[in-house]
Amino acid sequence: MRTSLQAYQRVSVNTLLETVSPHKVITMLLQGAVERLIQAKGALQQGNITVKGEKIGKASAIIYSLRDCLSMEEGGEIAVNLDNIYEFMARHLIEANQENNPDKIELVVSLLREIQSAWIVIPIEHHFS
């Protein structure tokens, strides 16, 4: 049953990704990373180290996906700055996981929210296709 549900979820996500704009996909990735980190922080506070590690791992994977989406040629200085910020986040999440440090998780959440708030106000005529 679980395998069927996971297969359905993968198909559902893939279908969604085919129908939304790339701008919306980035918005969803940013939100997904924030949600995973909030879950990680909650798990840490409850002493559930296994779940904390899983959620940090998922958030890290999203952050690496966001880095992979950057176009250094087209994005110029902004892309370079985002790449540096994403690298900073990835390092902090490794440290947060190793040290069980909720403050480092919260710092990354704060940075992601800042990027997200700037991303969602980009006028539609500047969205990429």
Coordinates of N, CA and C in Angstrom, one line a residue:
M1 N 0.8 -1.2 0.0 CA 0.0 0.0 0.0 C 0.9 1.3 0.0
R2 N 1.9 1.3 0.8 CA 2.8 2.4 0.9 C 3.5 2.7 -0.4
T3 N 3.9 1.7 -1.1 CA 4.6 1.8 -2.4 C 3.6 2.4 -3.4
S4 N 2.4 2.0 -3.4 CA 1.4 2.6 -4.3 C 1.1 4.1 -4.0
L5 N 1.1 4.4 -2.7 CA 0.9 5.8 -2.4 C 2.1 6.7 -2.8
Q6 N 3.3 6.2 -2.6 CA 4.5 6.9 -3.0 C 4.5 7.1 -4.5
A7 N 4.1 6.0 -5.3 CA 4.1 6.1 -6.7 C 3.1 7.2 -7.1
Y8 N 1.9 7.2 -6.5 CA 0.9 8.1 -6.8 C 1.4 9.6 -6.5
Q9 N 2.0 9.7 -5.4 CA 2.5 11.1 -5.0 C 3.6 11.6 -6.0
R10 N 4.4 10.7 -6.5 CA 5.4 11.0 -7.5 C 4.8 11.5 -8.8
V11 N 3.8 10.7 -9.2 CA 3.1 11.1 -10.5 C 2.3 12.4 -10.3
S12 N 1.7 12.6 -9.1 CA 1.0 13.8 -8.8 C 2.0 15.0 -8.8
V13 N 3.1 14.9 -8.2 CA 4.1 16.0 -8.2 C 4.6 16.2 -9.6
N14 N 4.9 15.2 -10.4 CA 5.4 15.4 -11.7 C 4.4 16.1 -12.6
T15 N 3.1 15.7 -12.5 CA 2.1 16.3 -13.2 C 1.9 17.8 -12.8
L16 N 2.0 18.1 -11.6 CA 2.0 19.5 -11.1 C 3.1 20.3 -11.7
L17 N 4.3 19.7 -11.7 CA 5.5 20.5 -12.1 C 5.4 20.7 -13.6
E18 N 4.7 19.9 -14.4 CA 4.5 20.1 -15.8 C 3.5 21.2 -16.1
T19 N 2.7 21.5 -15.1 CA 1.6 22.5 -15.4 C 1.8 23.8 -14.8
V20 N 2.8 24.0 -13.9 CA 3.0 25.3 -13.3 C 4.3 25.9 -13.9
S21 N 4.4 27.3 -13.8 CA 5.5 28.0 -14.3 C 6.8 27.7 -13.5
P22 N 7.9 27.9 -14.2 CA 9.2 27.7 -13.4 C 9.2 28.6 -12.2
H23 N 8.7 29.8 -12.3 CA 8.7 30.8 -11.2 C 7.9 30.2 -10.0
K24 N 6.8 29.5 -10.3 CA 6.0 28.9 -9.3 C 6.7 27.7 -8.7
V25 N 7.5 27.0 -9.5 CA 8.2 25.8 -9.0 C 9.2 26.3 -7.9
I26 N 9.9 27.4 -8.2 CA 10.9 27.9 -7.3 C 10.2 28.4 -6.0
T27 N 9.0 29.0 -6.1 CA 8.3 29.4 -5.0 C 7.9 28.2 -4.1
M28 N 7.5 27.1 -4.8 CA 7.2 25.9 -4.1 C 8.4 25.2 -3.4
L29 N 9.5 25.3 -4.1 CA 10.8 24.7 -3.5 C 11.1 25.5 -2.2
L30 N 11.1 26.8 -2.3 CA 11.4 27.6 -1.1 C 10.5 27.3 0.0
Q31 N 9.2 27.2 -0.2 CA 8.2 26.9 0.8 C 8.5 25.5 1.4
G32 N 8.8 24.6 0.5 CA 9.1 23.2 0.9 C 10.3 23.1 1.9
A33 N 11.3 23.9 1.6 CA 12.5 23.9 2.4 C 12.1 24.5 3.8
V34 N 11.4 25.6 3.8 CA 11.0 26.2 5.1 C 10.2 25.2 5.9
E35 N 9.2 24.6 5.3 CA 8.4 23.6 6.0 C 9.2 22.5 6.6
R36 N 10.1 21.9 5.8 CA 11.0 20.8 6.3 C 11.8 21.3 7.5
L37 N 12.3 22.5 7.4 CA 13.1 23.0 8.5 C 12.3 23.3 9.8
I38 N 11.1 23.7 9.6 CA 10.3 23.9 10.8 C 10.0 22.6 11.4
Q39 N 9.7 21.6 10.6 CA 9.5 20.2 11.1 C 10.8 19.7 11.8
A40 N 11.9 20.0 11.2 CA 13.2 19.5 11.8 C 13.4 20.2 13.2
K41 N 13.1 21.5 13.3 CA 13.3 22.2 14.6 C 12.3 21.6 15.6
G42 N 11.1 21.3 15.2 CA 10.1 20.7 16.1 C 10.6 19.3 16.6
A43 N 11.1 18.5 15.7 CA 11.6 17.2 16.0 C 12.7 17.3 17.0
L44 N 13.6 18.3 16.7 CA 14.8 18.5 17.6 C 14.3 18.8 19.0
Q45 N 13.3 19.7 19.1 CA 12.8 20.1 20.4 C 12.1 19.0 21.2
Q46 N 11.6 18.0 20.4 CA 10.9 16.9 21.0 C 11.9 15.7 21.3
G47 N 13.2 16.0 20.9 CA 14.2 14.9 21.1 C 14.2 13.8 20.0
N48 N 13.5 14.0 18.9 CA 13.4 13.0 17.9 C 14.5 13.3 16.9
I49 N 15.7 12.8 17.2 CA 16.9 13.1 16.4 C 16.8 12.5 15.0
T50 N 16.2 11.4 14.9 CA 16.1 10.7 13.6 C 15.2 11.5 12.6
V51 N 14.1 12.0 13.1 CA 13.2 12.8 12.2 C 13.9 14.2 11.9
K52 N 14.6 14.7 12.9 CA 15.3 16.0 12.7 C 16.3 15.8 11.5
G53 N 17.0 14.7 11.6 CA 18.0 14.5 10.5 C 17.4 14.3 9.2
E54 N 16.3 13.6 9.1 CA 15.6 13.3 7.9 C 15.1 14.6 7.3
K55 N 14.5 15.5 8.1 CA 13.9 16.7 7.6 C 15.0 17.7 7.2
I56 N 16.1 17.8 7.9 CA 17.2 18.6 7.5 C 17.8 18.1 6.2
G57 N 17.9 16.8 6.0 CA 18.4 16.2 4.8 C 17.5 16.6 3.6
K58 N 16.2 16.5 3.8 CA 15.2 16.9 2.7 C 15.4 18.4 2.4
A59 N 15.5 19.2 3.4 CA 15.6 20.7 3.2 C 16.9 21.0 2.5
S60 N 18.0 20.3 2.8 CA 19.3 20.4 2.2 C 19.2 20.1 0.7
A61 N 18.5 19.0 0.4 CA 18.3 18.5 -1.0 C 17.6 19.6 -1.8
I62 N 16.6 20.2 -1.2 CA 15.9 21.3 -1.8 C 16.8 22.5 -2.1
I63 N 17.6 22.8 -1.1 CA 18.5 24.0 -1.3 C 19.5 23.7 -2.4
Y64 N 20.0 22.4 -2.5 CA 20.9 22.1 -3.6 C 20.2 22.1 -4.9
S65 N 18.9 21.8 -4.9 CA 18.1 21.9 -6.2 C 18.0 23.4 -6.6
L66 N 17.8 24.2 -5.6 CA 17.7 25.6 -5.9 C 19.0 26.2 -6.5
R67 N 20.1 25.7 -5.9 CA 21.4 26.1 -6.5 C 21.6 25.6 -7.9
D68 N 21.1 24.4 -8.2 CA 21.2 23.9 -9.5 C 20.4 24.6 -10.5
C69 N 19.3 25.3 -10.1 CA 18.4 26.1 -10.9 C 19.1 27.4 -11.3
L70 N 20.1 27.8 -10.7 CA 20.7 29.2 -10.9 C 21.4 29.2 -12.3
S71 N 21.2 30.2 -13.0 CA 21.9 30.4 -14.3 C 22.9 31.6 -14.1
M72 N 24.1 31.2 -14.0 CA 25.1 32.2 -13.7 C 25.3 33.2 -14.9
E73 N 25.1 32.7 -16.1 CA 25.2 33.6 -17.3 C 24.1 34.6 -17.3
E74 N 22.9 34.2 -17.1 CA 21.8 35.1 -17.2 C 21.5 35.8 -15.9
G75 N 21.8 35.2 -14.8 CA 21.5 35.8 -13.5 C 22.6 36.8 -13.0
G76 N 23.8 36.8 -13.5 CA 24.8 37.7 -13.2 C 25.1 37.7 -11.7
E77 N 25.2 38.9 -11.1 CA 25.6 39.1 -9.7 C 24.5 38.5 -8.8
I78 N 23.3 38.6 -9.2 CA 22.2 38.1 -8.3 C 22.4 36.6 -8.2
A79 N 22.7 35.9 -9.3 CA 22.8 34.4 -9.2 C 24.1 34.1 -8.4
V80 N 25.1 34.8 -8.5 CA 26.3 34.6 -7.7 C 26.0 34.7 -6.3
N81 N 25.3 35.8 -5.9 CA 25.0 36.1 -4.5 C 24.1 34.9 -3.9
L82 N 23.1 34.5 -4.7 CA 22.2 33.4 -4.3 C 23.0 32.1 -4.1
D83 N 23.9 31.9 -5.0 CA 24.7 30.7 -4.9 C 25.5 30.7 -3.6
N84 N 26.1 31.8 -3.3 CA 26.8 32.0 -2.0 C 25.9 31.8 -0.8
I85 N 24.7 32.4 -0.9 CA 23.7 32.2 0.2 C 23.3 30.8 0.4
Y86 N 23.0 30.1 -0.7 CA 22.6 28.7 -0.6 C 23.8 27.8 -0.1
E87 N 25.0 28.1 -0.4 CA 26.1 27.4 0.1 C 26.3 27.6 1.6
F88 N 26.1 28.9 2.0 CA 26.1 29.2 3.5 C 25.0 28.4 4.2
M89 N 23.8 28.4 3.6 CA 22.7 27.6 4.2 C 23.1 26.1 4.3
A90 N 23.6 25.6 3.3 CA 23.9 24.2 3.3 C 24.9 23.9 4.4
R91 N 26.0 24.7 4.6 CA 26.9 24.5 5.6 C 26.3 24.6 7.0
H92 N 25.4 25.6 7.2 CA 24.8 25.8 8.5 C 23.9 24.6 8.8
L93 N 23.2 24.0 7.8 CA 22.4 22.9 8.1 C 23.2 21.7 8.5
I94 N 24.4 21.5 7.9 CA 25.2 20.4 8.3 C 25.6 20.6 9.8
E95 N 26.0 21.8 10.1 CA 26.4 22.2 11.5 C 25.2 22.0 12.4
A96 N 24.0 22.5 12.0 CA 22.8 22.4 12.9 C 22.5 20.9 13.1
N97 N 22.7 20.1 12.1 CA 22.4 18.7 12.3 C 23.4 18.0 13.3
Q98 N 24.7 18.3 13.1 CA 25.7 17.7 13.9 C 25.7 18.2 15.3
E99 N 25.3 19.5 15.5 CA 25.4 20.1 16.9 C 24.0 20.1 17.5
N100 N 23.0 19.7 16.8 CA 21.6 19.7 17.3 C 21.3 21.2 17.7
N101 N 21.5 22.1 16.8 CA 21.5 23.5 17.1 C 20.2 24.1 16.4
P102 N 19.2 24.4 17.2 CA 18.0 25.0 16.6 C 18.2 26.4 16.1
D103 N 19.1 27.2 16.7 CA 19.4 28.5 16.2 C 19.9 28.6 14.8
K104 N 20.7 27.6 14.4 CA 21.2 27.5 13.0 C 20.1 27.1 12.1
I105 N 19.2 26.3 12.5 CA 18.1 26.0 11.7 C 17.2 27.2 11.4
E106 N 17.0 28.0 12.5 CA 16.2 29.2 12.4 C 16.8 30.2 11.5
L107 N 18.1 30.3 11.6 CA 18.8 31.3 10.7 C 18.6 30.9 9.2
V108 N 18.6 29.7 8.9 CA 18.4 29.2 7.5 C 16.9 29.5 7.1
V109 N 16.0 29.2 8.0 CA 14.6 29.5 7.8 C 14.4 31.0 7.5
S110 N 15.1 31.8 8.3 CA 14.9 33.3 8.1 C 15.5 33.7 6.7
L111 N 16.6 33.2 6.3 CA 17.2 33.5 5.0 C 16.3 33.0 3.9
L112 N 15.7 31.8 4.0 CA 14.8 31.3 3.0 C 13.6 32.1 2.9
R113 N 13.0 32.6 4.0 CA 11.8 33.4 4.0 C 12.1 34.8 3.3
E114 N 13.3 35.3 3.6 CA 13.7 36.6 3.0 C 13.8 36.4 1.4
I115 N 14.4 35.3 1.0 CA 14.5 35.1 -0.5 C 13.1 34.9 -1.0
Q116 N 12.3 34.1 -0.3 CA 10.9 33.8 -0.7 C 10.1 35.1 -0.9
S117 N 10.2 36.0 0.1 CA 9.4 37.2 0.1 C 9.8 38.1 -1.1
A118 N 11.1 38.1 -1.4 CA 11.6 38.9 -2.6 C 11.1 38.2 -3.9
W119 N 11.1 36.9 -3.9 CA 10.8 36.1 -5.1 C 9.3 36.3 -5.5
I120 N 8.4 36.3 -4.5 CA 7.0 36.3 -4.9 C 6.5 37.7 -5.3
V121 N 7.3 38.7 -5.1 CA 6.9 40.1 -5.6 C 7.5 40.4 -6.9
I122 N 8.2 39.5 -7.5 CA 8.8 39.8 -8.9 C 7.6 39.9 -9.8
P123 N 7.5 41.0 -10.5 CA 6.4 41.2 -11.5 C 6.3 40.1 -12.5
I124 N 5.1 39.7 -12.9 CA 5.0 38.6 -13.8 C 5.7 38.7 -15.2
E125 N 5.9 40.0 -15.6 CA 6.6 40.2 -16.9 C 8.1 39.9 -16.8
H126 N 8.6 39.7 -15.5 CA 10.0 39.3 -15.3 C 10.1 37.8 -15.0
H127 N 9.0 37.1 -15.0 CA 9.1 35.6 -14.7 C 9.8 35.0 -16.0
F128 N 10.5 33.9 -15.7 CA 11.1 33.2 -16.8 C 10.2 32.0 -17.2
S129 N 10.4 31.6 -18.4 CA 9.5 30.5 -18.9 C 10.3 29.2 -19.2

